[in-house]
Tab-separated table of C-alpha atoms in Angstrom:
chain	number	residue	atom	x	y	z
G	1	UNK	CA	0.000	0.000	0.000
G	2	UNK	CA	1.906	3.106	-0.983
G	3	UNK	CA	0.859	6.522	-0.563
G	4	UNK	CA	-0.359	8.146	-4.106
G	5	UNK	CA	2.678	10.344	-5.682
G	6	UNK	CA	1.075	13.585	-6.467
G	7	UNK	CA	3.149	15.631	-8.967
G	8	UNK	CA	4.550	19.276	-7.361
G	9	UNK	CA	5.269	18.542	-4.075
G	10	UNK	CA	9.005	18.585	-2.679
G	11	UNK	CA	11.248	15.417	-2.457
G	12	UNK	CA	10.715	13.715	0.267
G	13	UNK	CA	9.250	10.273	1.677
G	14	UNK	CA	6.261	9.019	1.397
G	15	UNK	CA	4.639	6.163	2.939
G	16	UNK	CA	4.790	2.439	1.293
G	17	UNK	CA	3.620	-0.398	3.489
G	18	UNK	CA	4.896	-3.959	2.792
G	19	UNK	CA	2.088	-6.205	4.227
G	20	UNK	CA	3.531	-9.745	4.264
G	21	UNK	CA	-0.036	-10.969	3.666
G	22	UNK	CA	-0.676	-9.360	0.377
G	23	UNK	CA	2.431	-10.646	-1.226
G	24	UNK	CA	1.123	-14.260	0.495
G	25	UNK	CA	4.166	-14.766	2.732
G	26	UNK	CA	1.538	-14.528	5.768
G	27	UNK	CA	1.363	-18.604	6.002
G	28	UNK	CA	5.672	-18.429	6.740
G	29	UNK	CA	6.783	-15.120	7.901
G	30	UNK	CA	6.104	-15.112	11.691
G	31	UNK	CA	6.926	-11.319	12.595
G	32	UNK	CA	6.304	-8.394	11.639
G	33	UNK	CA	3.261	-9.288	9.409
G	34	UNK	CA	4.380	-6.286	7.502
G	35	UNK	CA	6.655	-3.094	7.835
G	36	UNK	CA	7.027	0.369	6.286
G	37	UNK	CA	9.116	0.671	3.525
G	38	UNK	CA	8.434	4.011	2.465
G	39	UNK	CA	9.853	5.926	-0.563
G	40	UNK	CA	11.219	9.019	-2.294
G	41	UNK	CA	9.227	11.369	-4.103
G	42	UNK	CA	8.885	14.625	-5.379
G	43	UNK	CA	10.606	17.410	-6.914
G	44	UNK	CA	13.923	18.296	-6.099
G	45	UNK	CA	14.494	22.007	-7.018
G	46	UNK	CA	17.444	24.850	-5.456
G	47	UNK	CA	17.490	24.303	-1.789
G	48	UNK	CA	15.447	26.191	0.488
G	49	UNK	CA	14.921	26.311	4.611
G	50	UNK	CA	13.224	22.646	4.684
G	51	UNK	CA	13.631	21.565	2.000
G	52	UNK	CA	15.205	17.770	2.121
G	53	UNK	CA	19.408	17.709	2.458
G	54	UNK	CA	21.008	18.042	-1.187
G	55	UNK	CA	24.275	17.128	-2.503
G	56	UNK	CA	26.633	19.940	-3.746
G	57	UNK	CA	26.362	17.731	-6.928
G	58	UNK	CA	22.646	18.450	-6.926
G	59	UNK	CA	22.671	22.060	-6.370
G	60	UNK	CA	25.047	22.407	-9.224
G	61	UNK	CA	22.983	20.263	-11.379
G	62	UNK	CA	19.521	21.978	-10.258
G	63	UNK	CA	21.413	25.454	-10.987
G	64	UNK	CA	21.927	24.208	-15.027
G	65	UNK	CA	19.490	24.338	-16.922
G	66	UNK	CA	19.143	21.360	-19.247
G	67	UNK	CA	21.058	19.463	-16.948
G	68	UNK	CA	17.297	18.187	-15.437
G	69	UNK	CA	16.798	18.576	-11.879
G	70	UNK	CA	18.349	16.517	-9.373
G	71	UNK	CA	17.001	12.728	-8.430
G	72	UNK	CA	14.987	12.425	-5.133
G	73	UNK	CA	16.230	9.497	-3.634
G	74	UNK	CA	16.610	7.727	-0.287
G	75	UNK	CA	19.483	9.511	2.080
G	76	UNK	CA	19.060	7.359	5.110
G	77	UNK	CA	18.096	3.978	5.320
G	78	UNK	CA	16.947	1.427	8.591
G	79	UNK	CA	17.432	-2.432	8.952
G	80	UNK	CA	14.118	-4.509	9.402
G	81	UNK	CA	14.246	-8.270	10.811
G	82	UNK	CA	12.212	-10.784	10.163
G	83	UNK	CA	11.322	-13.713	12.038
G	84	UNK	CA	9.813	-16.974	9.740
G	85	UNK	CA	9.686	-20.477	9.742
G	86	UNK	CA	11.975	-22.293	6.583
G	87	UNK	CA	11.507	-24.888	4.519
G	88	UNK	CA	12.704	-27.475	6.944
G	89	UNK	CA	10.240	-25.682	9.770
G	90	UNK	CA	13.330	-24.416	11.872
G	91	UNK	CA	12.198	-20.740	13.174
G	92	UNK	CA	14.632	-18.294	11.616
G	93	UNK	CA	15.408	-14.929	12.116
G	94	UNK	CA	17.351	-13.058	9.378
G	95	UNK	CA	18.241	-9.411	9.596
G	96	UNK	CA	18.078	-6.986	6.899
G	97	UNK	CA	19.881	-3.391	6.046
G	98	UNK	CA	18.363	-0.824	4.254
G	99	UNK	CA	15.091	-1.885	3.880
G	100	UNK	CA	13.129	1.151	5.231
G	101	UNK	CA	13.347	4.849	4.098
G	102	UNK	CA	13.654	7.169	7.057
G	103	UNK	CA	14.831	10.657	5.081
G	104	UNK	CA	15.361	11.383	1.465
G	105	UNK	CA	17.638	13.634	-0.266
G	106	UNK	CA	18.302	15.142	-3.663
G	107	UNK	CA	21.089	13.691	-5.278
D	1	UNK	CA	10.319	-30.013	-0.781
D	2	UNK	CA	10.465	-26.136	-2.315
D	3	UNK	CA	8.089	-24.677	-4.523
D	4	UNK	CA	8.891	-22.617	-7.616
D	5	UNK	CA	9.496	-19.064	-7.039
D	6	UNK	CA	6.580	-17.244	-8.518
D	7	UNK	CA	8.175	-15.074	-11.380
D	8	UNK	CA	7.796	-11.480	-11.089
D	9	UNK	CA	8.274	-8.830	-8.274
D	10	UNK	CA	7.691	-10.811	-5.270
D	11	UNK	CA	10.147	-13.773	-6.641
D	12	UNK	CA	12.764	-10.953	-7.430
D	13	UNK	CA	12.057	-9.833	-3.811
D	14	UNK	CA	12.670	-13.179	-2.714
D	15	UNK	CA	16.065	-13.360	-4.279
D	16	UNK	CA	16.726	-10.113	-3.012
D	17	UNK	CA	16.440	-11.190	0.598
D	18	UNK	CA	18.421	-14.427	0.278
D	19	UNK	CA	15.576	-16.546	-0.024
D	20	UNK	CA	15.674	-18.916	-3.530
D	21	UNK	CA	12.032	-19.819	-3.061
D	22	UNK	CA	9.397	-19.453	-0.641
D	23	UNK	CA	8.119	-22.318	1.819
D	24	UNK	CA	5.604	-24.682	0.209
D	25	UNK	CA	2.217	-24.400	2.187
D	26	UNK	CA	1.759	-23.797	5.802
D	27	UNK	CA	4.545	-24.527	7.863
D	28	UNK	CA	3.792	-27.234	10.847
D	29	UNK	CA	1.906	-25.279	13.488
D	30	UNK	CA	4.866	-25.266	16.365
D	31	UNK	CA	5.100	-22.560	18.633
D	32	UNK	CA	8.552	-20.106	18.533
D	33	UNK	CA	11.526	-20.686	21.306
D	34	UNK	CA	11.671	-18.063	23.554
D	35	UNK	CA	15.036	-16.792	22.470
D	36	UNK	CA	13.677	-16.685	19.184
D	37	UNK	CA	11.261	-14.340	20.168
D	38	UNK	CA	13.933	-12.524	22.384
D	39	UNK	CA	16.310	-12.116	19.340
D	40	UNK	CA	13.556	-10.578	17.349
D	41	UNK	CA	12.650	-8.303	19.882
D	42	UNK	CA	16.275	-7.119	20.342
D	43	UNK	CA	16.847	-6.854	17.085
D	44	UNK	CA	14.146	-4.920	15.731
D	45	UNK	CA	14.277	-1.429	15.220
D	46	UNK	CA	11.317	-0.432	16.261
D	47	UNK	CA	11.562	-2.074	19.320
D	48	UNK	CA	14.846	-0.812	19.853
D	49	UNK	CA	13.740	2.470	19.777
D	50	UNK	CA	11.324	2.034	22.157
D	51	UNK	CA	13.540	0.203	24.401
D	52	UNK	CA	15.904	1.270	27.246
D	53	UNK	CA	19.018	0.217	25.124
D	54	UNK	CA	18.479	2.799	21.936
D	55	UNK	CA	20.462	5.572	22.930
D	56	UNK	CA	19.725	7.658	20.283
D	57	UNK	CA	18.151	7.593	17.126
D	58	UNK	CA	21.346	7.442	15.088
D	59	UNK	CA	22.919	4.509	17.032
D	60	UNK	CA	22.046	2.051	15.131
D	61	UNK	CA	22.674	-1.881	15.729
D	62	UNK	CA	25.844	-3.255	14.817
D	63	UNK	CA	25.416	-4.333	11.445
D	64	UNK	CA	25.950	-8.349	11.102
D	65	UNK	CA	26.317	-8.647	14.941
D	66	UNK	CA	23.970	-10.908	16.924
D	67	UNK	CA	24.773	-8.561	19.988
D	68	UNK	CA	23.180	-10.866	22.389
D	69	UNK	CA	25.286	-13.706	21.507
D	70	UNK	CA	27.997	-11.861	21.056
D	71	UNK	CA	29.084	-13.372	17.604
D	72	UNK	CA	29.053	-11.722	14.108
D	73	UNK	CA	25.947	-13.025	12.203
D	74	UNK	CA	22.711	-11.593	10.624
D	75	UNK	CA	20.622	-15.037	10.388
D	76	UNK	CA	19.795	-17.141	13.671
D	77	UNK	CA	18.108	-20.395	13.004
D	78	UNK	CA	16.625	-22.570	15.684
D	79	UNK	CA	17.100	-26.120	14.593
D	80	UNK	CA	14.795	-28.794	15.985
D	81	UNK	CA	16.115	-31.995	16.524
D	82	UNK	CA	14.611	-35.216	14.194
D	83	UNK	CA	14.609	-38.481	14.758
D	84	UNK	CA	16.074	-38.818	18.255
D	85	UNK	CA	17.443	-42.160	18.588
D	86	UNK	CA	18.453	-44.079	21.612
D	87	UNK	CA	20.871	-46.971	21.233
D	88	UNK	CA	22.534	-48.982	24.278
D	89	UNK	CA	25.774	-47.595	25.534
D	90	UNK	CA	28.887	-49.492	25.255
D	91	UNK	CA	29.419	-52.378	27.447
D	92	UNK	CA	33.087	-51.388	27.736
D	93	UNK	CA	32.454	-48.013	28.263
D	94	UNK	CA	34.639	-46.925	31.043
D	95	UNK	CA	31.939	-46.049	33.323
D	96	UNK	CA	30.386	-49.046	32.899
D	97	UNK	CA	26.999	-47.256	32.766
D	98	UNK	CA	24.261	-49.216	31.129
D	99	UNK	CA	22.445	-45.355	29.947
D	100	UNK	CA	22.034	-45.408	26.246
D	101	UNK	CA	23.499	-42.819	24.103
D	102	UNK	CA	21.088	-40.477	21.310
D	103	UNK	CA	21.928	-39.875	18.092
D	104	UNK	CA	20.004	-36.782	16.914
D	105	UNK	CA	19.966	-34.841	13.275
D	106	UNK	CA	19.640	-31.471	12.844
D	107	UNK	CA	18.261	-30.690	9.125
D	108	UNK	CA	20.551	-27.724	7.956
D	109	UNK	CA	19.368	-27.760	4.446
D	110	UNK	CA	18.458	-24.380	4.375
D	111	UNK	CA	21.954	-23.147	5.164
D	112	UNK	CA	23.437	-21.465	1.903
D	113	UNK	CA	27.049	-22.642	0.835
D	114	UNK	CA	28.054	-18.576	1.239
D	115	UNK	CA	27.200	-18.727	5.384
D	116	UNK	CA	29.754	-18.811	7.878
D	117	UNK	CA	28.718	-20.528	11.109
D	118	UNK	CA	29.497	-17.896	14.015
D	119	UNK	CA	28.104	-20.118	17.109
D	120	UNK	CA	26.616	-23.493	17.273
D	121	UNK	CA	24.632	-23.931	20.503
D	122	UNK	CA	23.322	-27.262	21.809
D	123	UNK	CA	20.201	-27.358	24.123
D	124	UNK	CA	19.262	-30.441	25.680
D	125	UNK	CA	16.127	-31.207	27.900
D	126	UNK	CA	15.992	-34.038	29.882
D	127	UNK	CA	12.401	-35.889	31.075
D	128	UNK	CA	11.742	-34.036	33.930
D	129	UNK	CA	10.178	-37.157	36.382
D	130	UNK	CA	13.797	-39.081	35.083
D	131	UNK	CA	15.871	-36.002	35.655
D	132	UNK	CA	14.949	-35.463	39.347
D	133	UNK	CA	15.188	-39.278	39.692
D	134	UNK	CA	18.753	-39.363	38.069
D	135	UNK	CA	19.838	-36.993	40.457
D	136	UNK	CA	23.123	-35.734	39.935
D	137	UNK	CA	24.844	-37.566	42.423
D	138	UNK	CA	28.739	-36.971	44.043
D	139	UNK	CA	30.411	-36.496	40.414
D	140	UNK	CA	27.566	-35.353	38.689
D	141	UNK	CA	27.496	-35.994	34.983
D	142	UNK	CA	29.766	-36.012	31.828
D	143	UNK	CA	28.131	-34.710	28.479
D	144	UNK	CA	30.073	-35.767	25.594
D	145	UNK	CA	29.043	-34.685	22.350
D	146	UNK	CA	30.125	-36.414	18.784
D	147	UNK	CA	29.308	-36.258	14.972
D	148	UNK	CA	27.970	-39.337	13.710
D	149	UNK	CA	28.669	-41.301	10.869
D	150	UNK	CA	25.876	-42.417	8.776
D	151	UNK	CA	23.702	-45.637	10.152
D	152	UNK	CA	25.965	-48.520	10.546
D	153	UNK	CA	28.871	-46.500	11.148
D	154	UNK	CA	30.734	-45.631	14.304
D	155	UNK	CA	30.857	-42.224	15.958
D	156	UNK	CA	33.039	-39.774	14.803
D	157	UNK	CA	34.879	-37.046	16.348
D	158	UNK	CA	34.295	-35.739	19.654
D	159	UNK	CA	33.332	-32.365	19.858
D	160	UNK	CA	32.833	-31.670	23.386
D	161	UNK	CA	33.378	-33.133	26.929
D	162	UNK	CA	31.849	-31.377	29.571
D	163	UNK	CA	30.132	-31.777	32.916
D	164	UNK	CA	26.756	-31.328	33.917
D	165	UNK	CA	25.476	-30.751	37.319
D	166	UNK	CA	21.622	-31.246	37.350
D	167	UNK	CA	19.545	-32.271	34.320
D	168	UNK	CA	16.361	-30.321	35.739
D	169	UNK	CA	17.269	-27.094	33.616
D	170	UNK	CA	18.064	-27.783	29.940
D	171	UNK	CA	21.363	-28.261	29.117
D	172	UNK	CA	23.231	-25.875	26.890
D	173	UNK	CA	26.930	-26.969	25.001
D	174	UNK	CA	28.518	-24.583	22.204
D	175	UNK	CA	29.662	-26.771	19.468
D	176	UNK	CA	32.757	-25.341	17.414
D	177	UNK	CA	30.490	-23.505	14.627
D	178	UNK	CA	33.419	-25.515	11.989
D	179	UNK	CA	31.086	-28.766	13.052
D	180	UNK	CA	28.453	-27.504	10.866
D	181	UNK	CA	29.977	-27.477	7.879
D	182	UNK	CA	32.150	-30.075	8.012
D	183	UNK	CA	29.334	-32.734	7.991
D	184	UNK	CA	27.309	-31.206	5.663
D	185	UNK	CA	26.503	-33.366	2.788
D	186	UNK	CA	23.600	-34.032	0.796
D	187	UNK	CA	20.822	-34.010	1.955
D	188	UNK	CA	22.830	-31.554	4.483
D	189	UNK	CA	22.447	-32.664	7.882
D	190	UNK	CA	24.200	-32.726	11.303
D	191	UNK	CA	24.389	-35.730	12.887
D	192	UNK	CA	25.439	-35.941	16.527
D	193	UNK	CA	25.853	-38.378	18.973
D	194	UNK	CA	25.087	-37.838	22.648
D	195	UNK	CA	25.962	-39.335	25.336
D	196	UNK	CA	25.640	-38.522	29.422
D	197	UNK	CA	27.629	-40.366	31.271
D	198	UNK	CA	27.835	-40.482	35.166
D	199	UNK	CA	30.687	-38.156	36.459
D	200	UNK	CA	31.825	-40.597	39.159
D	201	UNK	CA	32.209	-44.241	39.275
D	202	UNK	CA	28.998	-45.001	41.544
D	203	UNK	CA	26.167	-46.036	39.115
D	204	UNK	CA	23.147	-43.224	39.258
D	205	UNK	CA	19.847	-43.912	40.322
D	206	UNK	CA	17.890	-44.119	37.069
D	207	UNK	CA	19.302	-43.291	33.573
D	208	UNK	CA	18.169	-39.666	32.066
D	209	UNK	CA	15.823	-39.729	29.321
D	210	UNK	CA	16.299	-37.276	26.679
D	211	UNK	CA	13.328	-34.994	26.017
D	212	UNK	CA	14.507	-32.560	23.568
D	213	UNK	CA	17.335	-31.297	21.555
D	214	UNK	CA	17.832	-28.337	19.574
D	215	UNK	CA	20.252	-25.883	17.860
D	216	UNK	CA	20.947	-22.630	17.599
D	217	UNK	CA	22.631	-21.712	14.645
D	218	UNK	CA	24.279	-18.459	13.837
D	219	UNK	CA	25.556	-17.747	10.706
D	220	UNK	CA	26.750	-14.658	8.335
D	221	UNK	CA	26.152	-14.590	5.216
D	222	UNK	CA	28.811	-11.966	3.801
D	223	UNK	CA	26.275	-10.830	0.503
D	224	UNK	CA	23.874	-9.112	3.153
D	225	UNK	CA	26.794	-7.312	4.685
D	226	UNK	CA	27.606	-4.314	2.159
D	227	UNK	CA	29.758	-2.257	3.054
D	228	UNK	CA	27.428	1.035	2.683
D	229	UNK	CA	25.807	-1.029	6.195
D	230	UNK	CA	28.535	-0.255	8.257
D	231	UNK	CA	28.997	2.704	10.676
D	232	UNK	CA	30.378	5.864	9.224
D	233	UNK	CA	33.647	6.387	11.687
């Protein structure tokens, strides 16, 4: 379930929810039955007070025109971990880096 | 048995998190150790947060460290024990205890070839109305621990000697992780051979009956390490 993208707004995240059920992995995976995932959105113009962080890269790049604006993209990631029973019906628990969106940046 | 990854975004997912295929059907209704749950709880950021341990937002958990164990790893499996076997003890054993020895098989199929074992720990349970009979008498007992060869053949071996003082709580032995691998064949599987011996000479009162065995397995596999995971110094 992901939060609808509407065009104009500045980059930043928006909210995407990964329900374990809906992708049928409800009958294995034993915690969480879902997390949020979240993603990067919007427009990514000169940098004003707010606005998401922005590479020197990206200010250069939003300064030029032609050049198209910078990307919106994820700037700080989280782990999740997930706890599910295998094939063989051992309980495992598996951790996993950058799997959630916490900030987003223009890069 | 595996079924076929579904193609499209959630098989691509799959792959993405390690997994080559998801579970067939609904996995045998068994409720989740304790430690398991523990791990999870520990481990999850959420929870973290939430939790007296988070210091701050931006300490984050030490990325492919089980910090409750103490190892590196990022997947913990806990590994029932099949087909639990008891077979009379040696008649020249040096004890001269008639107990019988277990051999019990861990099914580590689902390890991948890339994993490094970080901690192998063995949890035994003992009958409970056989453990207080047992008793652990002067000496206590000896827990030795061995792989074992395929039906027919002899022990392997030894991992472990170690003594036990009471069988009431379960029994935990850490296995050098190496063991793991080094029986693995196919189908993979760790077989180990048990055996609790009286500690001293005197006979006990009633042999222990083993309940329940299990493993926890720790392992790292390096592809869900990056390097963009780790700490900025």
């Amino acid at each position: 379930g992901a939060e609808a993208a509407l065009p104009g707004g500045a980059c930043r995240a928006r909210r995407l929810y990964v329900s374990f059920r809906d992708v049928g992995w409800h009958r294995w995976v034993i915690a969480p039955r879902g997390f949020l995932a979240n993603y990067c959105q919007g427009r990514c113009a000169l940098p004003a007070p707010g606005a998401p962080p922005a590479l020197n890269h990206a200010v250069l790049r939003a300064l030029v025109p032609g050049a198209g604006p910078p990307c919106c993209v994820p700037a700080r990631l989280s782990p999740i971990s997930v706890l599910f029973f295998d094939n063989s019906d051992n309980v495992v628990l598996r951790h996993y880096e950058d799997m959630v969106v916490d900030e987003c940046g223009c890069r | 048995a595996r079924a076929p990854a579904p193609p499209g975004p959630a098989a691509a997912l799959l792959r993405a998190l390690g997994l080559h295929d998801a579970p067939r059907g609904a996995p045998t209704p068994r409720p989740v150790p304790p430690v398991m749950w523990r791990l999870f709880r520990r481990r999850d950021p959420q929870e973290a947060r939430a939790g007296p341990r988070r210091a701050s937002p931006g300490a984050a958990v030490r990325p492919c460290h089980v910090e409750e164990l103490g190892v590196a790893g990022n997947i913990v499996r806990h590994v029932p024990a099949r087909g639990a076997r008891a077979r009379p003890a040696e008649p020249a054993a040096a004890t001269g205890a008639p107990c019988p020895e277990w051999t019990v098989v861990f099914d580590l199929a689902a390890v991948d070839d890339a994993e490094r074992a970080s901690l192998a720990r063995l949890e035994l349970r003992f009958a409970a109305a056989v453990a207080a009979a047992a008793g652990p008498g002067a000496g206590g007992w000896e827990l030795s621990v061995a792989l074992a060869g395929d039906a027919g053949a002899g022990p392997g071996p030894v991992l472990l000697r170690r003594a036990v003082r009471g069988l009431e709580l379960p029994v935990r032995a850490e296995l050098p992780p190496a063991a793991c691998a080094r029986n693995a064949s196919v189908p993979r599987g760790l077989r180990l051979a048990l055996a609790l011996r009286p500690g001293s000479p005197a006979a006990p009162a009633a042999c222990a009956a083993l309940a329940e065995a299990s493993l926890l397995l720790v392992t790292v596999d390096p592809r869900l390490c990056h390097p963009l995971a780790r700490p900025r110094r």
